[in-house]
């Protein structure tokens, strides 16, 4: 508190700047106009209590409809409150489970599902169901080798398998370390844009995006590359099964994989691999030694 929170609050006050929680608190205290008759909120599993209060405050007084779309499996921020604590009474009669998978191929869903095996899922979550996919394709690829070899494989894959006129590509990374990727793509004559913390895709002809895993949440791409998955970039977790930090990391990884519509390529350096690699079922991917 003394080293981080209080200095941060003092800095905000001195600069006259609000953060997202300040905005949520203000919106939970006052209504904009007469209130909304129909409210749809997406990714609600990661809303804070104040954000939910803000949503409720913006509803009309009578005859309103509110729909929350959420998936506990994709929850990447800890939630320390219940629906009742924020004034919501949600029962089984109020919920509808969406099961059809319109984005992923069967093979991508199988790959993502293996990452989440043995994780306890509440009634608000849905493990990827590959029996409910409507398309099929090639298995995801796991590339073993030094990072430069992983990147060379990715660039060659894009050149031979991606239609730049009609398809999108994302390079996702837990830390957003993209210097080598930028250099490699530029050297290959491939344009790219960074979308971390961007609310909209930048205007231009580029079809390759660079993003952290968190910022890719809610987005989708035809092809997803997760290179450099070494322990160095995913070490903020405990080592025990059931550790909440490790489970959150696995959910984040599965969420990133689930951004892909057509293909997934994961890369790591043998001997330095992230703990995440051990959760992938070998039967769900093709292995390449680069």
mmCIF file of C-alpha atoms in Angstrom:
data_model
loop_
_atom_site.group_PDB
_atom_site.id
_atom_site.type_symbol
_atom_site.label_atom_id
_atom_site.label_comp_id
_atom_site.label_asym_id
_atom_site.label_seq_id
_atom_site.Cartn_x
_atom_site.Cartn_y
_atom_site.Cartn_z
ATOM 1 C CA UNK A 1 0.000 0.000 0.000
ATOM 2 C CA UNK A 2 2.664 2.510 1.018
ATOM 3 C CA UNK A 3 5.003 1.766 -1.888
ATOM 4 C CA UNK A 4 2.508 1.402 -4.732
ATOM 5 C CA UNK A 5 -1.157 2.177 -4.070
ATOM 6 C CA UNK A 6 -0.924 5.410 -2.089
ATOM 7 C CA UNK A 7 1.761 6.996 -4.331
ATOM 8 C CA UNK A 8 -0.316 5.987 -7.370
ATOM 9 C CA UNK A 9 -3.445 7.611 -5.936
ATOM 10 C CA UNK A 10 -1.489 10.743 -5.073
ATOM 11 C CA UNK A 11 -0.066 10.872 -8.601
ATOM 12 C CA UNK A 12 -3.554 10.569 -10.127
ATOM 13 C CA UNK A 13 -4.791 13.368 -7.917
ATOM 14 C CA UNK A 14 -1.858 15.637 -8.753
ATOM 15 C CA UNK A 15 -2.245 15.018 -12.489
ATOM 16 C CA UNK A 16 -6.035 15.178 -12.434
ATOM 17 C CA UNK A 17 -6.265 11.849 -14.265
ATOM 18 C CA UNK A 18 -8.857 9.060 -13.807
ATOM 19 C CA UNK A 19 -8.242 5.349 -14.332
ATOM 20 C CA UNK A 20 -10.766 2.709 -15.401
ATOM 21 C CA UNK A 21 -11.923 2.101 -11.834
ATOM 22 C CA UNK A 22 -12.518 5.828 -11.282
ATOM 23 C CA UNK A 23 -14.678 5.889 -14.403
ATOM 24 C CA UNK A 24 -16.600 2.808 -13.266
ATOM 25 C CA UNK A 25 -17.189 4.320 -9.824
ATOM 26 C CA UNK A 26 -18.456 7.564 -11.362
ATOM 27 C CA UNK A 27 -20.788 5.684 -13.724
ATOM 28 C CA UNK A 28 -22.096 3.625 -10.814
ATOM 29 C CA UNK A 29 -23.065 6.881 -9.061
ATOM 30 C CA UNK A 30 -24.734 8.730 -11.916
ATOM 31 C CA UNK A 31 -26.726 7.724 -14.964
ATOM 32 C CA UNK A 32 -26.039 8.971 -18.465
ATOM 33 C CA UNK A 33 -29.394 10.253 -19.722
ATOM 34 C CA UNK A 34 -32.545 8.283 -18.942
ATOM 35 C CA UNK A 35 -30.850 4.901 -18.975
ATOM 36 C CA UNK A 36 -30.717 2.175 -21.576
ATOM 37 C CA UNK A 37 -33.567 -0.197 -22.397
ATOM 38 C CA UNK A 38 -31.286 -2.921 -23.800
ATOM 39 C CA UNK A 39 -27.791 -3.627 -22.472
ATOM 40 C CA UNK A 40 -25.398 -6.301 -23.773
ATOM 41 C CA UNK A 41 -22.038 -6.715 -21.989
ATOM 42 C CA UNK A 42 -19.368 -9.048 -23.348
ATOM 43 C CA UNK A 43 -16.365 -10.663 -21.577
ATOM 44 C CA UNK A 44 -18.117 -10.169 -18.237
ATOM 45 C CA UNK A 45 -15.982 -12.823 -16.525
ATOM 46 C CA UNK A 46 -13.269 -10.152 -16.310
ATOM 47 C CA UNK A 47 -15.443 -7.259 -15.138
ATOM 48 C CA UNK A 48 -14.687 -5.771 -11.738
ATOM 49 C CA UNK A 49 -17.413 -5.292 -9.139
ATOM 50 C CA UNK A 50 -17.478 -1.549 -9.828
ATOM 51 C CA UNK A 51 -17.778 -2.112 -13.573
ATOM 52 C CA UNK A 52 -20.821 -4.335 -12.991
ATOM 53 C CA UNK A 53 -22.307 -1.695 -10.708
ATOM 54 C CA UNK A 54 -21.709 0.883 -13.444
ATOM 55 C CA UNK A 55 -23.560 -1.268 -15.981
ATOM 56 C CA UNK A 56 -26.526 -1.670 -13.640
ATOM 57 C CA UNK A 57 -26.700 2.068 -12.975
ATOM 58 C CA UNK A 58 -27.065 2.789 -16.696
ATOM 59 C CA UNK A 59 -30.184 0.660 -17.110
ATOM 60 C CA UNK A 60 -33.618 2.193 -17.481
ATOM 61 C CA UNK A 61 -35.904 2.141 -14.456
ATOM 62 C CA UNK A 62 -38.436 -0.306 -15.916
ATOM 63 C CA UNK A 63 -38.790 -2.800 -18.768
ATOM 64 C CA UNK A 64 -35.069 -3.111 -19.422
ATOM 65 C CA UNK A 65 -33.175 -6.114 -20.748
ATOM 66 C CA UNK A 66 -29.584 -6.943 -19.826
ATOM 67 C CA UNK A 67 -27.474 -9.779 -21.243
ATOM 68 C CA UNK A 68 -24.069 -10.753 -19.859
ATOM 69 C CA UNK A 69 -21.834 -12.867 -22.088
ATOM 70 C CA UNK A 70 -19.062 -14.639 -20.190
ATOM 71 C CA UNK A 71 -16.907 -17.741 -19.978
ATOM 72 C CA UNK A 72 -15.168 -18.539 -16.707
ATOM 73 C CA UNK A 73 -12.588 -20.673 -18.547
ATOM 74 C CA UNK A 74 -11.336 -17.496 -20.241
ATOM 75 C CA UNK A 75 -11.193 -15.531 -16.987
ATOM 76 C CA UNK A 76 -7.713 -13.969 -16.768
ATOM 77 C CA UNK A 77 -8.259 -11.570 -13.866
ATOM 78 C CA UNK A 78 -9.081 -12.831 -10.382
ATOM 79 C CA UNK A 79 -12.633 -12.055 -9.217
ATOM 80 C CA UNK A 80 -13.090 -11.644 -5.485
ATOM 81 C CA UNK A 81 -16.843 -11.066 -5.316
ATOM 82 C CA UNK A 82 -20.122 -12.851 -5.970
ATOM 83 C CA UNK A 83 -23.041 -11.805 -8.153
ATOM 84 C CA UNK A 84 -25.091 -11.163 -5.007
ATOM 85 C CA UNK A 85 -22.479 -8.767 -3.623
ATOM 86 C CA UNK A 86 -22.932 -6.466 -6.611
ATOM 87 C CA UNK A 87 -26.713 -6.638 -6.422
ATOM 88 C CA UNK A 88 -27.366 -9.277 -9.074
ATOM 89 C CA UNK A 89 -29.589 -12.308 -8.542
ATOM 90 C CA UNK A 90 -28.705 -14.778 -11.303
ATOM 91 C CA UNK A 91 -30.197 -18.275 -11.242
ATOM 92 C CA UNK A 92 -30.057 -21.282 -13.553
ATOM 93 C CA UNK A 93 -33.296 -20.115 -15.159
ATOM 94 C CA UNK A 94 -31.553 -16.917 -16.241
ATOM 95 C CA UNK A 95 -28.692 -18.626 -18.073
ATOM 96 C CA UNK A 96 -28.245 -20.072 -21.554
ATOM 97 C CA UNK A 97 -25.155 -22.083 -22.485
ATOM 98 C CA UNK A 98 -23.707 -21.420 -25.953
ATOM 99 C CA UNK A 99 -22.089 -24.604 -27.235
ATOM 100 C CA UNK A 100 -21.599 -24.230 -30.991
ATOM 101 C CA UNK A 101 -17.985 -23.382 -31.918
ATOM 102 C CA UNK A 102 -18.077 -21.129 -34.979
ATOM 103 C CA UNK A 103 -14.434 -20.016 -34.874
ATOM 104 C CA UNK A 104 -12.053 -22.923 -34.346
ATOM 105 C CA UNK A 105 -11.449 -26.035 -36.357
ATOM 106 C CA UNK A 106 -11.874 -29.371 -34.630
ATOM 107 C CA UNK A 107 -8.102 -29.684 -34.416
ATOM 108 C CA UNK A 108 -7.561 -26.278 -32.783
ATOM 109 C CA UNK A 109 -10.319 -26.963 -30.252
ATOM 110 C CA UNK A 110 -8.763 -30.324 -29.342
ATOM 111 C CA UNK A 111 -5.400 -28.629 -28.857
ATOM 112 C CA UNK A 112 -6.903 -25.924 -26.613
ATOM 113 C CA UNK A 113 -8.947 -28.426 -24.656
ATOM 114 C CA UNK A 114 -5.845 -30.420 -23.707
ATOM 115 C CA UNK A 115 -4.279 -27.310 -22.155
ATOM 116 C CA UNK A 116 -7.247 -27.044 -19.789
ATOM 117 C CA UNK A 117 -7.524 -30.683 -18.774
ATOM 118 C CA UNK A 118 -8.158 -31.282 -15.055
ATOM 119 C CA UNK A 119 -8.947 -27.603 -14.413
ATOM 120 C CA UNK A 120 -12.136 -27.288 -12.398
ATOM 121 C CA UNK A 121 -14.722 -25.378 -14.417
ATOM 122 C CA UNK A 122 -17.674 -23.723 -12.728
ATOM 123 C CA UNK A 123 -21.172 -23.577 -14.163
ATOM 124 C CA UNK A 124 -20.142 -20.269 -15.784
ATOM 125 C CA UNK A 125 -17.411 -21.891 -17.899
ATOM 126 C CA UNK A 126 -17.242 -24.039 -20.999
ATOM 127 C CA UNK A 127 -14.291 -26.247 -21.918
ATOM 128 C CA UNK A 128 -13.714 -26.107 -25.708
ATOM 129 C CA UNK A 129 -15.981 -28.752 -27.216
ATOM 130 C CA UNK A 130 -14.438 -30.097 -30.422
ATOM 131 C CA UNK A 131 -17.596 -32.100 -31.107
ATOM 132 C CA UNK A 132 -19.404 -28.809 -31.672
ATOM 133 C CA UNK A 133 -17.023 -27.335 -34.258
ATOM 134 C CA UNK A 134 -18.334 -26.860 -37.782
ATOM 135 C CA UNK A 135 -15.000 -26.938 -39.667
ATOM 136 C CA UNK A 136 -11.903 -29.099 -39.789
ATOM 137 C CA UNK A 137 -8.295 -28.432 -40.794
ATOM 138 C CA UNK A 138 -4.689 -29.375 -40.091
ATOM 139 C CA UNK A 139 -3.381 -30.042 -36.619
ATOM 140 C CA UNK A 140 -1.575 -27.210 -34.783
ATOM 141 C CA UNK A 141 2.206 -27.278 -35.152
ATOM 142 C CA UNK A 142 4.706 -27.198 -32.277
ATOM 143 C CA UNK A 143 8.164 -26.053 -33.395
ATOM 144 C CA UNK A 144 11.206 -27.064 -31.325
ATOM 145 C CA UNK A 145 14.375 -25.018 -31.817
ATOM 146 C CA UNK A 146 16.137 -21.743 -31.184
ATOM 147 C CA UNK A 147 14.004 -18.641 -31.508
ATOM 148 C CA UNK A 148 15.532 -17.652 -34.844
ATOM 149 C CA UNK A 149 14.641 -21.073 -36.214
ATOM 150 C CA UNK A 150 11.098 -20.726 -34.900
ATOM 151 C CA UNK A 151 10.800 -17.322 -36.571
ATOM 152 C CA UNK A 152 12.231 -18.615 -39.865
ATOM 153 C CA UNK A 153 9.652 -21.405 -39.817
ATOM 154 C CA UNK A 154 6.861 -18.887 -39.157
ATOM 155 C CA UNK A 155 7.920 -16.562 -41.975
ATOM 156 C CA UNK A 156 8.181 -19.482 -44.401
ATOM 157 C CA UNK A 157 4.755 -20.721 -43.244
ATOM 158 C CA UNK A 158 3.232 -17.306 -43.934
ATOM 159 C CA UNK A 159 4.808 -17.173 -47.383
ATOM 160 C CA UNK A 160 3.449 -20.583 -48.368
ATOM 161 C CA UNK A 161 0.161 -20.906 -46.491
ATOM 162 C CA UNK A 162 -1.319 -17.463 -45.875
ATOM 163 C CA UNK A 163 -3.394 -15.422 -48.314
ATOM 164 C CA UNK A 164 -2.393 -11.894 -47.365
ATOM 165 C CA UNK A 165 -5.278 -10.438 -49.345
ATOM 166 C CA UNK A 166 -7.964 -12.205 -47.358
ATOM 167 C CA UNK A 167 -6.435 -13.664 -44.187
ATOM 168 C CA UNK A 168 -5.049 -12.251 -40.951
ATOM 169 C CA UNK A 169 -2.056 -13.307 -38.850
ATOM 170 C CA UNK A 170 -1.243 -12.673 -35.199
ATOM 171 C CA UNK A 171 2.029 -13.100 -33.337
ATOM 172 C CA UNK A 172 1.075 -13.328 -29.655
ATOM 173 C CA UNK A 173 3.483 -13.220 -26.729
ATOM 174 C CA UNK A 174 2.947 -13.168 -22.941
ATOM 175 C CA UNK A 175 5.323 -10.222 -22.441
ATOM 176 C CA UNK A 176 5.005 -8.477 -25.778
ATOM 177 C CA UNK A 177 8.681 -8.976 -26.646
ATOM 178 C CA UNK A 178 8.679 -8.501 -30.418
ATOM 179 C CA UNK A 179 11.973 -6.849 -31.379
ATOM 180 C CA UNK A 180 13.338 -9.933 -33.165
ATOM 181 C CA UNK A 181 9.954 -10.626 -34.748
ATOM 182 C CA UNK A 182 9.761 -7.083 -36.105
ATOM 183 C CA UNK A 183 13.256 -7.306 -37.548
ATOM 184 C CA UNK A 184 12.558 -10.709 -39.093
ATOM 185 C CA UNK A 185 9.247 -9.696 -40.636
ATOM 186 C CA UNK A 186 10.682 -6.448 -41.991
ATOM 187 C CA UNK A 187 13.657 -8.273 -43.503
ATOM 188 C CA UNK A 188 11.224 -10.637 -45.226
ATOM 189 C CA UNK A 189 9.243 -7.705 -46.626
ATOM 190 C CA UNK A 190 6.217 -8.389 -44.430
ATOM 191 C CA UNK A 191 4.418 -5.401 -42.928
ATOM 192 C CA UNK A 192 3.053 -5.536 -39.400
ATOM 193 C CA UNK A 193 1.115 -3.481 -36.861
ATOM 194 C CA UNK A 194 1.137 -3.520 -33.067
ATOM 195 C CA UNK A 195 -2.323 -3.773 -31.522
ATOM 196 C CA UNK A 196 -1.486 -4.152 -27.834
ATOM 197 C CA UNK A 197 -3.866 -1.890 -25.917
ATOM 198 C CA UNK A 198 -5.360 -0.627 -29.188
ATOM 199 C CA UNK A 199 -9.152 -0.490 -29.334
ATOM 200 C CA UNK A 200 -9.235 -0.739 -33.133
ATOM 201 C CA UNK A 201 -7.101 -2.339 -35.843
ATOM 202 C CA UNK A 202 -4.831 0.411 -37.254
ATOM 203 C CA UNK A 203 -5.689 1.516 -40.784
ATOM 204 C CA UNK A 204 -3.368 0.175 -43.477
ATOM 205 C CA UNK A 205 -2.616 -2.769 -45.727
ATOM 206 C CA UNK A 206 -0.829 -4.825 -43.056
ATOM 207 C CA UNK A 207 -2.397 -8.171 -42.248
ATOM 208 C CA UNK A 208 0.066 -9.228 -39.512
ATOM 209 C CA UNK A 209 -0.584 -8.105 -35.936
ATOM 210 C CA UNK A 210 1.712 -8.188 -32.911
ATOM 211 C CA UNK A 211 0.009 -8.346 -29.539
ATOM 212 C CA UNK A 212 0.291 -9.518 -25.962
ATOM 213 C CA UNK A 213 -1.963 -12.400 -24.996
ATOM 214 C CA UNK A 214 -4.126 -10.141 -22.824
ATOM 215 C CA UNK A 215 -4.746 -7.611 -25.595
ATOM 216 C CA UNK A 216 -5.746 -10.349 -28.046
ATOM 217 C CA UNK A 217 -8.644 -11.325 -25.834
ATOM 218 C CA UNK A 218 -11.936 -11.066 -27.694
ATOM 219 C CA UNK A 219 -10.239 -10.920 -31.106
ATOM 220 C CA UNK A 220 -9.822 -13.570 -33.789
ATOM 221 C CA UNK A 221 -7.310 -14.218 -36.557
ATOM 222 C CA UNK A 222 -6.970 -16.799 -39.293
ATOM 223 C CA UNK A 223 -3.474 -17.826 -38.182
ATOM 224 C CA UNK A 224 -1.898 -17.480 -34.722
ATOM 225 C CA UNK A 225 1.795 -17.817 -33.837
ATOM 226 C CA UNK A 226 2.937 -18.221 -30.222
ATOM 227 C CA UNK A 227 6.720 -18.290 -30.464
ATOM 228 C CA UNK A 228 9.367 -18.196 -27.752
ATOM 229 C CA UNK A 229 7.268 -19.958 -25.120
ATOM 230 C CA UNK A 230 10.168 -20.428 -22.731
ATOM 231 C CA UNK A 231 10.085 -20.509 -18.939
ATOM 232 C CA UNK A 232 11.547 -17.005 -18.821
ATOM 233 C CA UNK A 233 8.321 -15.476 -20.096
ATOM 234 C CA UNK A 234 5.847 -17.557 -18.055
ATOM 235 C CA UNK A 235 7.533 -18.000 -14.692
ATOM 236 C CA UNK A 236 5.070 -16.012 -12.542
ATOM 237 C CA UNK A 237 3.326 -19.037 -11.067
ATOM 238 C CA UNK A 238 3.649 -21.738 -8.473
ATOM 239 C CA UNK A 239 4.627 -25.300 -9.295
ATOM 240 C CA UNK A 240 1.794 -27.231 -7.680
ATOM 241 C CA UNK A 241 -1.285 -28.608 -9.403
ATOM 242 C CA UNK A 242 -4.244 -26.445 -8.463
ATOM 243 C CA UNK A 243 -2.083 -23.348 -8.068
ATOM 244 C CA UNK A 244 -4.336 -20.476 -9.104
ATOM 245 C CA UNK A 245 -1.585 -18.547 -10.880
ATOM 246 C CA UNK A 246 -0.666 -21.588 -12.956
ATOM 247 C CA UNK A 247 -4.314 -22.246 -13.774
ATOM 248 C CA UNK A 248 -4.752 -18.624 -14.844
ATOM 249 C CA UNK A 249 -1.684 -18.940 -17.061
ATOM 250 C CA UNK A 250 -3.084 -22.100 -18.662
ATOM 251 C CA UNK A 251 -6.427 -20.378 -19.282
ATOM 252 C CA UNK A 252 -4.618 -17.428 -20.857
ATOM 253 C CA UNK A 253 -2.648 -19.761 -23.118
ATOM 254 C CA UNK A 254 -5.777 -21.669 -24.157
ATOM 255 C CA UNK A 255 -7.569 -18.376 -24.795
ATOM 256 C CA UNK A 256 -4.707 -17.252 -27.067
ATOM 257 C CA UNK A 257 -4.835 -20.528 -28.996
ATOM 258 C CA UNK A 258 -8.570 -20.070 -29.339
ATOM 259 C CA UNK A 259 -8.084 -16.804 -31.240
ATOM 260 C CA UNK A 260 -7.169 -18.886 -34.309
ATOM 261 C CA UNK A 261 -9.638 -19.871 -37.004
ATOM 262 C CA UNK A 262 -7.412 -21.900 -39.333
ATOM 263 C CA UNK A 263 -3.972 -22.658 -37.891
ATOM 264 C CA UNK A 264 -1.867 -22.427 -34.728
ATOM 265 C CA UNK A 265 1.933 -22.573 -34.509
ATOM 266 C CA UNK A 266 3.619 -22.762 -31.084
ATOM 267 C CA UNK A 267 7.390 -22.569 -30.638
ATOM 268 C CA UNK A 268 9.841 -23.179 -27.810
ATOM 269 C CA UNK A 269 13.529 -23.939 -27.213
ATOM 270 C CA UNK A 270 14.099 -27.483 -25.860
ATOM 271 C CA UNK A 271 15.463 -27.460 -22.330
ATOM 272 C CA UNK A 272 14.063 -23.980 -21.669
ATOM 273 C CA UNK A 273 10.403 -24.589 -22.452
ATOM 274 C CA UNK A 274 7.568 -23.031 -20.506
ATOM 275 C CA UNK A 275 5.644 -25.202 -18.071
ATOM 276 C CA UNK A 276 2.712 -24.718 -20.449
ATOM 277 C CA UNK A 277 4.205 -27.095 -22.989
ATOM 278 C CA UNK A 278 3.742 -30.082 -20.682
ATOM 279 C CA UNK A 279 -0.028 -29.572 -20.683
ATOM 280 C CA UNK A 280 -0.414 -29.983 -24.450
ATOM 281 C CA UNK A 281 -1.504 -33.456 -25.514
ATOM 282 C CA UNK A 282 1.075 -34.722 -28.085
ATOM 283 C CA UNK A 283 -1.752 -36.409 -29.973
ATOM 284 C CA UNK A 284 -3.231 -32.996 -30.813
ATOM 285 C CA UNK A 285 -0.314 -31.470 -32.728
ATOM 286 C CA UNK A 286 2.421 -32.028 -35.304
ATOM 287 C CA UNK A 287 5.964 -31.628 -33.991
ATOM 288 C CA UNK A 288 8.663 -29.952 -36.074
ATOM 289 C CA UNK A 289 12.352 -29.733 -35.204
ATOM 290 C CA UNK A 290 13.627 -26.469 -36.626
#
